[in-house]
Amino acid sequence: MAGRNPGTKLELGWISKVHVNRPEVVRHAEQIKKWRTVKGNWQAAWLLKAVTCIDLTTLSGDDTPSSVHRLCFKAKHPIREDLLKALDMHDKGITVGAVCVYPARVTDAVNALKAADCNIPVASVAAGFPSGQTPLEIKLAEIKLAVQYGAREIDIVISRTLVLTGQWEGLYEEIRQCREACGEAHMKTILSTGELGSLANVYKASMIAMMAGSDFIKTSTGKEVENATFPVGVVMMRAIKEFYWQTGYKIFYHVTGSYPLQHDLAMA
């Protein structure tokens, strides 16, 4: 596998003739739902793996240092000890993948995890989350502050207006500057797919986000009317595969449900 995605120059040819066959995508999504699931020990193993991919999240207006501290404790101990012992996994260090908070609560999370002698990364939403209706200068300043406070992952949210009006160059430049502001912190780009109007726009936005240097592409903020769906997942995964064929860089897919469900799930 190649290293971290450095981004590419804008290649509008990759998206200029995109057509998404919605009925076929929906049919494929329905087939996925019918796939047989693993059972027994394999099922337990996959569930444990899923826990390690979760971003345990709180994004509420009433978040406090105490509530963030409790979330961090849960992040370090996501599964009951008796269950882990029954699976002989009590000494394997099973934790969630990250703790996600607003920028103002990043320091609280960093300090709580440090006090718990835990290296779980802190992720912070930024860039005008959840609406994206914030001037770019403010978005960049918010990202830089979150990184300064100790965030190792940044969840940006795109300006949906740029997608709905076909301003692909503007979208690319906005995401590219956000990636630059992240520095060494990994960047997840939230597409807010339920507000993009079409599956074709989901595909195009996914490709632009990856060209601009995103480490992850993410379905939604969790605060839209429609969040992650199977058809959207099929389209985003296809875009990730196409980008890999073109560049050799593997981008992660991140799915978000509706809040107050306090977790996101990232996968390769």
PDB file of C-alpha atoms in Angstrom:
ATOM      1  CA  MET A   1       0.000   0.000   0.000  1.00  0.00           C
ATOM      2  CA  ALA A   2       1.220   3.495  -0.834  1.00  0.00           C
ATOM      3  CA  GLY A   3       1.581   6.084   1.930  1.00  0.00           C
ATOM      4  CA  ARG A   4      -0.806   8.829   2.926  1.00  0.00           C
ATOM      5  CA  ASN A   5      -2.771  10.382   0.068  1.00  0.00           C
ATOM      6  CA  PRO A   6      -0.893  13.520  -1.044  1.00  0.00           C
ATOM      7  CA  GLY A   7      -3.691  14.532  -3.382  1.00  0.00           C
ATOM      8  CA  THR A   8      -3.443  15.077  -7.114  1.00  0.00           C
ATOM      9  CA  LYS A   9      -3.961  17.950  -9.469  1.00  0.00           C
ATOM     10  CA  LEU A  10      -7.591  18.592 -10.363  1.00  0.00           C
ATOM     11  CA  GLU A  11      -8.653  16.189 -13.124  1.00  0.00           C
ATOM     12  CA  LEU A  12     -12.123  17.241 -14.258  1.00  0.00           C
ATOM     13  CA  GLY A  13     -11.954  14.600 -16.980  1.00  0.00           C
ATOM     14  CA  TRP A  14     -12.452  11.960 -14.280  1.00  0.00           C
ATOM     15  CA  ILE A  15     -15.928  13.312 -13.522  1.00  0.00           C
ATOM     16  CA  SER A  16     -17.011  15.156 -16.667  1.00  0.00           C
ATOM     17  CA  LYS A  17     -18.976  12.254 -18.143  1.00  0.00           C
ATOM     18  CA  VAL A  18     -20.100  10.510 -14.976  1.00  0.00           C
ATOM     19  CA  HIS A  19     -23.495   8.812 -15.148  1.00  0.00           C
ATOM     20  CA  VAL A  20     -24.831   6.795 -12.236  1.00  0.00           C
ATOM     21  CA  ASN A  21     -27.483   4.176 -13.006  1.00  0.00           C
ATOM     22  CA  ARG A  22     -29.595   4.651  -9.893  1.00  0.00           C
ATOM     23  CA  PRO A  23     -31.858   1.587 -10.337  1.00  0.00           C
ATOM     24  CA  GLU A  24     -28.795  -0.639 -10.739  1.00  0.00           C
ATOM     25  CA  VAL A  25     -27.103   0.896  -7.689  1.00  0.00           C
ATOM     26  CA  VAL A  26     -30.252   0.351  -5.622  1.00  0.00           C
ATOM     27  CA  ARG A  27     -30.488  -3.254  -6.864  1.00  0.00           C
ATOM     28  CA  HIS A  28     -26.871  -3.893  -5.913  1.00  0.00           C
ATOM     29  CA  ALA A  29     -27.445  -2.309  -2.496  1.00  0.00           C
ATOM     30  CA  GLU A  30     -30.417  -4.600  -1.879  1.00  0.00           C
ATOM     31  CA  GLN A  31     -28.286  -7.607  -2.804  1.00  0.00           C
ATOM     32  CA  ILE A  32     -25.664  -6.579  -0.237  1.00  0.00           C
ATOM     33  CA  LYS A  33     -28.305  -6.535   2.481  1.00  0.00           C
ATOM     34  CA  LYS A  34     -29.071 -10.190   1.716  1.00  0.00           C
ATOM     35  CA  TRP A  35     -25.485 -11.432   1.987  1.00  0.00           C
ATOM     36  CA  ARG A  36     -25.052 -14.081   4.621  1.00  0.00           C
ATOM     37  CA  THR A  37     -23.377 -12.859   7.784  1.00  0.00           C
ATOM     38  CA  VAL A  38     -20.634 -14.695   9.606  1.00  0.00           C
ATOM     39  CA  LYS A  39     -21.543 -16.575  12.779  1.00  0.00           C
ATOM     40  CA  GLY A  40     -19.946 -17.761  16.000  1.00  0.00           C
ATOM     41  CA  ASN A  41     -16.319 -16.868  16.636  1.00  0.00           C
ATOM     42  CA  TRP A  42     -16.024 -15.114  13.286  1.00  0.00           C
ATOM     43  CA  GLN A  43     -18.941 -12.862  14.144  1.00  0.00           C
ATOM     44  CA  ALA A  44     -17.400 -12.007  17.516  1.00  0.00           C
ATOM     45  CA  ALA A  45     -14.077 -11.254  15.822  1.00  0.00           C
ATOM     46  CA  TRP A  46     -15.673  -8.888  13.293  1.00  0.00           C
ATOM     47  CA  LEU A  47     -17.667  -7.131  16.006  1.00  0.00           C
ATOM     48  CA  LEU A  48     -14.514  -6.565  18.033  1.00  0.00           C
ATOM     49  CA  LYS A  49     -12.804  -5.227  14.910  1.00  0.00           C
ATOM     50  CA  ALA A  50     -15.745  -2.891  14.319  1.00  0.00           C
ATOM     51  CA  VAL A  51     -15.344  -1.465  17.832  1.00  0.00           C
ATOM     52  CA  THR A  52     -11.735  -0.513  17.043  1.00  0.00           C
ATOM     53  CA  CYS A  53     -12.959   1.424  13.977  1.00  0.00           C
ATOM     54  CA  ILE A  54     -15.487   3.531  15.875  1.00  0.00           C
ATOM     55  CA  ASP A  55     -15.113   7.251  16.517  1.00  0.00           C
ATOM     56  CA  LEU A  56     -16.925   7.641  19.831  1.00  0.00           C
ATOM     57  CA  THR A  57     -18.570  11.015  19.452  1.00  0.00           C
ATOM     58  CA  THR A  58     -20.317  13.746  21.373  1.00  0.00           C
ATOM     59  CA  LEU A  59     -21.386  16.858  19.476  1.00  0.00           C
ATOM     60  CA  SER A  60     -23.963  18.459  21.719  1.00  0.00           C
ATOM     61  CA  GLY A  61     -24.438  22.027  22.800  1.00  0.00           C
ATOM     62  CA  ASP A  62     -24.397  20.956  26.439  1.00  0.00           C
ATOM     63  CA  ASP A  63     -21.040  19.117  26.312  1.00  0.00           C
ATOM     64  CA  THR A  64     -18.914  19.832  29.386  1.00  0.00           C
ATOM     65  CA  PRO A  65     -15.432  18.752  30.551  1.00  0.00           C
ATOM     66  CA  SER A  66     -17.121  16.135  32.759  1.00  0.00           C
ATOM     67  CA  SER A  67     -19.201  14.633  29.954  1.00  0.00           C
ATOM     68  CA  VAL A  68     -16.141  14.504  27.698  1.00  0.00           C
ATOM     69  CA  HIS A  69     -14.165  12.813  30.487  1.00  0.00           C
ATOM     70  CA  ARG A  70     -16.880  10.140  30.778  1.00  0.00           C
ATOM     71  CA  LEU A  71     -16.816   9.626  27.014  1.00  0.00           C
ATOM     72  CA  CYS A  72     -13.044   9.151  27.091  1.00  0.00           C
ATOM     73  CA  PHE A  73     -13.379   6.522  29.836  1.00  0.00           C
ATOM     74  CA  LYS A  74     -15.910   4.694  27.657  1.00  0.00           C
ATOM     75  CA  ALA A  75     -13.545   4.998  24.686  1.00  0.00           C
ATOM     76  CA  LYS A  76     -10.810   3.198  26.618  1.00  0.00           C
ATOM     77  CA  HIS A  77     -13.247   0.591  27.977  1.00  0.00           C
ATOM     78  CA  PRO A  78     -15.851   0.142  25.211  1.00  0.00           C
ATOM     79  CA  ILE A  79     -16.713  -3.472  26.116  1.00  0.00           C
ATOM     80  CA  ARG A  80     -17.488  -4.984  29.504  1.00  0.00           C
ATOM     81  CA  GLU A  81     -14.500  -6.687  31.071  1.00  0.00           C
ATOM     82  CA  ASP A  82     -16.392  -9.937  31.715  1.00  0.00           C
ATOM     83  CA  LEU A  83     -17.271 -10.218  28.021  1.00  0.00           C
ATOM     84  CA  LEU A  84     -13.671  -9.648  26.990  1.00  0.00           C
ATOM     85  CA  LYS A  85     -12.481 -12.298  29.453  1.00  0.00           C
ATOM     86  CA  ALA A  86     -15.025 -14.754  28.079  1.00  0.00           C
ATOM     87  CA  LEU A  87     -13.542 -14.169  24.638  1.00  0.00           C
ATOM     88  CA  ASP A  88      -9.964 -14.291  25.980  1.00  0.00           C
ATOM     89  CA  MET A  89      -9.469 -10.739  24.673  1.00  0.00           C
ATOM     90  CA  HIS A  90      -9.129  -8.917  28.011  1.00  0.00           C
ATOM     91  CA  ASP A  91      -5.409  -8.283  27.508  1.00  0.00           C
ATOM     92  CA  LYS A  92      -5.517  -7.175  23.873  1.00  0.00           C
ATOM     93  CA  GLY A  93      -6.088  -3.467  24.486  1.00  0.00           C
ATOM     94  CA  ILE A  94      -9.422  -3.193  22.691  1.00  0.00           C
ATOM     95  CA  THR A  95     -10.378   0.492  22.443  1.00  0.00           C
ATOM     96  CA  VAL A  96     -12.338   2.619  19.999  1.00  0.00           C
ATOM     97  CA  GLY A  97     -10.513   4.257  17.116  1.00  0.00           C
ATOM     98  CA  ALA A  98     -10.893   7.880  18.215  1.00  0.00           C
ATOM     99  CA  VAL A  99     -12.846  10.312  20.372  1.00  0.00           C
ATOM    100  CA  CYS A 100     -14.605  13.037  18.369  1.00  0.00           C
ATOM    101  CA  VAL A 101     -15.653  16.395  19.833  1.00  0.00           C
ATOM    102  CA  TYR A 102     -16.068  20.056  18.938  1.00  0.00           C
ATOM    103  CA  PRO A 103     -12.884  22.189  18.837  1.00  0.00           C
ATOM    104  CA  ALA A 104     -13.718  23.821  22.178  1.00  0.00           C
ATOM    105  CA  ARG A 105     -13.664  20.402  23.863  1.00  0.00           C
ATOM    106  CA  VAL A 106     -10.483  19.040  22.234  1.00  0.00           C
ATOM    107  CA  THR A 107      -8.242  20.054  25.157  1.00  0.00           C
ATOM    108  CA  ASP A 108     -10.622  18.347  27.603  1.00  0.00           C
ATOM    109  CA  ALA A 109     -10.462  15.111  25.596  1.00  0.00           C
ATOM    110  CA  VAL A 110      -6.681  15.249  25.158  1.00  0.00           C
ATOM    111  CA  ASN A 111      -6.158  15.794  28.883  1.00  0.00           C
ATOM    112  CA  ALA A 112      -8.602  13.045  29.886  1.00  0.00           C
ATOM    113  CA  LEU A 113      -6.979  10.488  27.596  1.00  0.00           C
ATOM    114  CA  LYS A 114      -3.500  11.507  28.711  1.00  0.00           C
ATOM    115  CA  ALA A 115      -4.516  11.105  32.357  1.00  0.00           C
ATOM    116  CA  ALA A 116      -5.831   7.640  31.502  1.00  0.00           C
ATOM    117  CA  ASP A 117      -2.457   6.772  29.916  1.00  0.00           C
ATOM    118  CA  CYS A 118      -4.255   6.141  26.633  1.00  0.00           C
ATOM    119  CA  ASN A 119      -3.077   6.940  23.113  1.00  0.00           C
ATOM    120  CA  ILE A 120      -6.515   7.075  21.463  1.00  0.00           C
ATOM    121  CA  PRO A 121      -6.435  10.019  19.013  1.00  0.00           C
ATOM    122  CA  VAL A 122      -8.779  12.958  19.422  1.00  0.00           C
ATOM    123  CA  ALA A 123     -10.748  13.970  16.348  1.00  0.00           C
ATOM    124  CA  SER A 124     -12.391  17.349  15.993  1.00  0.00           C
ATOM    125  CA  VAL A 125     -15.127  18.524  13.680  1.00  0.00           C
ATOM    126  CA  ALA A 126     -14.290  21.833  12.039  1.00  0.00           C
ATOM    127  CA  ALA A 127     -14.751  23.946   8.903  1.00  0.00           C
ATOM    128  CA  GLY A 128     -18.221  25.191   9.758  1.00  0.00           C
ATOM    129  CA  PHE A 129     -19.653  21.873  10.933  1.00  0.00           C
ATOM    130  CA  PRO A 130     -22.425  20.885  10.337  1.00  0.00           C
ATOM    131  CA  SER A 131     -23.767  23.340   7.738  1.00  0.00           C
ATOM    132  CA  GLY A 132     -20.545  24.362   6.004  1.00  0.00           C
ATOM    133  CA  GLN A 133     -22.031  27.850   5.635  1.00  0.00           C
ATOM    134  CA  THR A 134     -18.952  29.614   6.981  1.00  0.00           C
ATOM    135  CA  PRO A 135     -16.382  31.764   5.150  1.00  0.00           C
ATOM    136  CA  LEU A 136     -13.288  29.806   4.145  1.00  0.00           C
ATOM    137  CA  GLU A 137     -10.989  31.998   6.258  1.00  0.00           C
ATOM    138  CA  ILE A 138     -12.972  31.054   9.374  1.00  0.00           C
ATOM    139  CA  LYS A 139     -12.949  27.382   8.405  1.00  0.00           C
ATOM    140  CA  LEU A 140      -9.175  27.368   8.074  1.00  0.00           C
ATOM    141  CA  ALA A 141      -8.705  29.195  11.373  1.00  0.00           C
ATOM    142  CA  GLU A 142     -10.962  26.695  13.148  1.00  0.00           C
ATOM    143  CA  ILE A 143      -8.987  23.768  11.731  1.00  0.00           C
ATOM    144  CA  LYS A 144      -5.665  25.264  12.802  1.00  0.00           C
ATOM    145  CA  LEU A 145      -6.959  25.918  16.308  1.00  0.00           C
ATOM    146  CA  ALA A 146      -8.245  22.352  16.671  1.00  0.00           C
ATOM    147  CA  VAL A 147      -4.846  21.000  15.609  1.00  0.00           C
ATOM    148  CA  GLN A 148      -3.118  23.418  17.979  1.00  0.00           C
ATOM    149  CA  TYR A 149      -5.317  22.130  20.828  1.00  0.00           C
ATOM    150  CA  GLY A 150      -4.155  18.577  20.118  1.00  0.00           C
ATOM    151  CA  ALA A 151      -6.556  17.065  17.579  1.00  0.00           C
ATOM    152  CA  ARG A 152      -4.879  14.395  15.452  1.00  0.00           C
ATOM    153  CA  GLU A 153      -7.832  13.987  13.093  1.00  0.00           C
ATOM    154  CA  ILE A 154      -9.990  16.728  11.600  1.00  0.00           C
ATOM    155  CA  ASP A 155     -13.508  16.182  10.233  1.00  0.00           C
ATOM    156  CA  ILE A 156     -14.256  18.953   7.753  1.00  0.00           C
ATOM    157  CA  VAL A 157     -17.605  19.426   6.036  1.00  0.00           C
ATOM    158  CA  ILE A 158     -17.891  20.631   2.465  1.00  0.00           C
ATOM    159  CA  SER A 159     -19.911  23.574   1.166  1.00  0.00           C
ATOM    160  CA  ARG A 160     -22.856  21.805  -0.461  1.00  0.00           C
ATOM    161  CA  THR A 161     -23.541  24.918  -2.530  1.00  0.00           C
ATOM    162  CA  LEU A 162     -20.372  24.282  -4.533  1.00  0.00           C
ATOM    163  CA  VAL A 163     -21.616  20.809  -5.480  1.00  0.00           C
ATOM    164  CA  LEU A 164     -25.194  21.824  -6.239  1.00  0.00           C
ATOM    165  CA  THR A 165     -23.983  24.630  -8.536  1.00  0.00           C
ATOM    166  CA  GLY A 166     -21.260  22.555 -10.204  1.00  0.00           C
ATOM    167  CA  GLN A 167     -18.349  24.651  -8.913  1.00  0.00           C
ATOM    168  CA  TRP A 168     -15.881  21.753  -8.902  1.00  0.00           C
ATOM    169  CA  GLU A 169     -12.772  23.918  -9.081  1.00  0.00           C
ATOM    170  CA  GLY A 170     -13.996  25.873  -6.058  1.00  0.00           C
ATOM    171  CA  LEU A 171     -14.744  22.669  -4.142  1.00  0.00           C
ATOM    172  CA  TYR A 172     -11.303  21.268  -4.931  1.00  0.00           C
ATOM    173  CA  GLU A 173      -9.556  24.451  -3.806  1.00  0.00           C
ATOM    174  CA  GLU A 174     -11.540  24.677  -0.573  1.00  0.00           C
ATOM    175  CA  ILE A 175     -10.759  21.081   0.409  1.00  0.00           C
ATOM    176  CA  ARG A 176      -7.117  21.456  -0.668  1.00  0.00           C
ATOM    177  CA  GLN A 177      -6.674  24.460   1.609  1.00  0.00           C
ATOM    178  CA  CYS A 178      -8.358  22.614   4.464  1.00  0.00           C
ATOM    179  CA  ARG A 179      -5.938  19.725   3.978  1.00  0.00           C
ATOM    180  CA  GLU A 180      -3.028  22.155   4.090  1.00  0.00           C
ATOM    181  CA  ALA A 181      -4.385  23.683   7.324  1.00  0.00           C
ATOM    182  CA  CYS A 182      -4.582  20.184   8.888  1.00  0.00           C
ATOM    183  CA  GLY A 183      -0.817  19.733   8.663  1.00  0.00           C
ATOM    184  CA  GLU A 184       0.067  16.301  10.046  1.00  0.00           C
ATOM    185  CA  ALA A 185      -3.472  15.665  11.278  1.00  0.00           C
ATOM    186  CA  HIS A 186      -5.498  13.280   9.125  1.00  0.00           C
ATOM    187  CA  MET A 187      -8.452  14.840   7.339  1.00  0.00           C
ATOM    188  CA  LYS A 188     -11.894  13.303   6.945  1.00  0.00           C
ATOM    189  CA  THR A 189     -14.059  15.086   4.392  1.00  0.00           C
ATOM    190  CA  ILE A 190     -17.782  14.941   5.171  1.00  0.00           C
ATOM    191  CA  LEU A 191     -19.840  15.082   1.970  1.00  0.00           C
ATOM    192  CA  SER A 192     -23.310  15.411   3.557  1.00  0.00           C
ATOM    193  CA  THR A 193     -24.583  13.074   0.846  1.00  0.00           C
ATOM    194  CA  GLY A 194     -28.247  13.500   1.773  1.00  0.00           C
ATOM    195  CA  GLU A 195     -28.014  17.132   0.642  1.00  0.00           C
ATOM    196  CA  LEU A 196     -26.132  16.687  -2.660  1.00  0.00           C
ATOM    197  CA  GLY A 197     -29.156  16.109  -4.874  1.00  0.00           C
ATOM    198  CA  SER A 198     -28.076  12.996  -6.797  1.00  0.00           C
ATOM    199  CA  LEU A 199     -25.850   9.928  -6.696  1.00  0.00           C
ATOM    200  CA  ALA A 200     -23.846  11.406  -9.572  1.00  0.00           C
ATOM    201  CA  ASN A 201     -23.032  14.397  -7.370  1.00  0.00           C
ATOM    202  CA  VAL A 202     -22.048  12.018  -4.562  1.00  0.00           C
ATOM    203  CA  TYR A 203     -19.572  10.315  -6.908  1.00  0.00           C
ATOM    204  CA  LYS A 204     -18.176  13.608  -8.211  1.00  0.00           C
ATOM    205  CA  ALA A 205     -17.805  15.110  -4.728  1.00  0.00           C
ATOM    206  CA  SER A 206     -16.082  11.927  -3.558  1.00  0.00           C
ATOM    207  CA  MET A 207     -13.547  12.100  -6.381  1.00  0.00           C
ATOM    208  CA  ILE A 208     -12.874  15.821  -5.892  1.00  0.00           C
ATOM    209  CA  ALA A 209     -12.358  15.297  -2.152  1.00  0.00           C
ATOM    210  CA  MET A 210      -9.812  12.546  -2.794  1.00  0.00           C
ATOM    211  CA  MET A 211      -8.008  14.574  -5.465  1.00  0.00           C
ATOM    212  CA  ALA A 212      -7.708  17.411  -2.936  1.00  0.00           C
ATOM    213  CA  GLY A 213      -5.904  15.150  -0.449  1.00  0.00           C
ATOM    214  CA  SER A 214      -8.563  13.698   1.863  1.00  0.00           C
ATOM    215  CA  ASP A 215      -7.504  10.716   3.964  1.00  0.00           C
ATOM    216  CA  PHE A 216     -11.143   9.683   4.462  1.00  0.00           C
ATOM    217  CA  ILE A 217     -14.395  10.470   2.692  1.00  0.00           C
ATOM    218  CA  LYS A 218     -17.360  10.469   5.037  1.00  0.00           C
ATOM    219  CA  THR A 219     -21.064  10.123   4.319  1.00  0.00           C
ATOM    220  CA  SER A 220     -22.656  12.703   6.565  1.00  0.00           C
ATOM    221  CA  THR A 221     -22.580  14.829   9.681  1.00  0.00           C
ATOM    222  CA  GLY A 222     -25.310  12.792  11.367  1.00  0.00           C
ATOM    223  CA  LYS A 223     -27.465  15.910  11.546  1.00  0.00           C
ATOM    224  CA  GLU A 224     -28.997  15.863   8.064  1.00  0.00           C
ATOM    225  CA  VAL A 225     -32.519  14.599   7.373  1.00  0.00           C
ATOM    226  CA  GLU A 226     -30.979  11.708   5.410  1.00  0.00           C
ATOM    227  CA  ASN A 227     -27.615  10.334   6.464  1.00  0.00           C
ATOM    228  CA  ALA A 228     -25.799   7.188   5.348  1.00  0.00           C
ATOM    229  CA  THR A 229     -27.677   4.854   2.967  1.00  0.00           C
ATOM    230  CA  PHE A 230     -26.643   1.656   1.199  1.00  0.00           C
ATOM    231  CA  PRO A 231     -26.840   3.185  -2.330  1.00  0.00           C
ATOM    232  CA  VAL A 232     -24.644   6.111  -1.246  1.00  0.00           C
ATOM    233  CA  GLY A 233     -22.172   3.638   0.230  1.00  0.00           C
ATOM    234  CA  VAL A 234     -22.016   1.694  -3.038  1.00  0.00           C
ATOM    235  CA  VAL A 235     -21.287   4.876  -5.000  1.00  0.00           C
ATOM    236  CA  MET A 236     -18.638   6.156  -2.578  1.00  0.00           C
ATOM    237  CA  MET A 237     -16.906   2.771  -2.471  1.00  0.00           C
ATOM    238  CA  ARG A 238     -16.837   2.701  -6.278  1.00  0.00           C
ATOM    239  CA  ALA A 239     -15.236   6.156  -6.280  1.00  0.00           C
ATOM    240  CA  ILE A 240     -12.624   4.971  -3.773  1.00  0.00           C
ATOM    241  CA  LYS A 241     -11.841   1.977  -5.989  1.00  0.00           C
ATOM    242  CA  GLU A 242     -11.549   4.177  -9.077  1.00  0.00           C
ATOM    243  CA  PHE A 243      -9.236   6.583  -7.274  1.00  0.00           C
ATOM    244  CA  TYR A 244      -7.046   3.674  -6.188  1.00  0.00           C
ATOM    245  CA  TRP A 245      -6.854   2.390  -9.775  1.00  0.00           C
ATOM    246  CA  GLN A 246      -5.826   5.849 -10.947  1.00  0.00           C
ATOM    247  CA  THR A 247      -3.323   6.747  -8.212  1.00  0.00           C
ATOM    248  CA  GLY A 248      -2.418   3.713  -6.097  1.00  0.00           C
ATOM    249  CA  TYR A 249      -3.615   5.468  -2.913  1.00  0.00           C
ATOM    250  CA  LYS A 250      -6.167   3.802  -0.647  1.00  0.00           C
ATOM    251  CA  ILE A 251      -8.689   6.175   0.913  1.00  0.00           C
ATOM    252  CA  PHE A 252     -10.827   5.229   3.898  1.00  0.00           C
ATOM    253  CA  TYR A 253     -14.622   5.224   3.873  1.00  0.00           C
ATOM    254  CA  HIS A 254     -16.395   6.611   6.942  1.00  0.00           C
ATOM    255  CA  VAL A 255     -20.095   6.097   7.623  1.00  0.00           C
ATOM    256  CA  THR A 256     -22.104   8.203  10.063  1.00  0.00           C
ATOM    257  CA  GLY A 257     -25.580   7.546  11.420  1.00  0.00           C
ATOM    258  CA  SER A 258     -28.019   9.944  13.028  1.00  0.00           C
ATOM    259  CA  TYR A 259     -27.265  11.568  16.365  1.00  0.00           C
ATOM    260  CA  PRO A 260     -27.747  10.957  19.258  1.00  0.00           C
ATOM    261  CA  LEU A 261     -26.134   7.702  18.090  1.00  0.00           C
ATOM    262  CA  GLN A 262     -22.712   8.523  19.469  1.00  0.00           C
ATOM    263  CA  HIS A 263     -20.440   6.705  17.092  1.00  0.00           C
ATOM    264  CA  ASP A 264     -19.111   6.787  13.563  1.00  0.00           C
ATOM    265  CA  LEU A 265     -17.552   3.864  11.762  1.00  0.00           C
ATOM    266  CA  ALA A 266     -14.502   4.022   9.522  1.00  0.00           C
ATOM    267  CA  MET A 267     -13.323   1.240   7.258  1.00  0.00           C
ATOM    268  CA  ALA A 268     -10.836   0.672   4.492  1.00  0.00           C
TER     269      ALA A 268
END
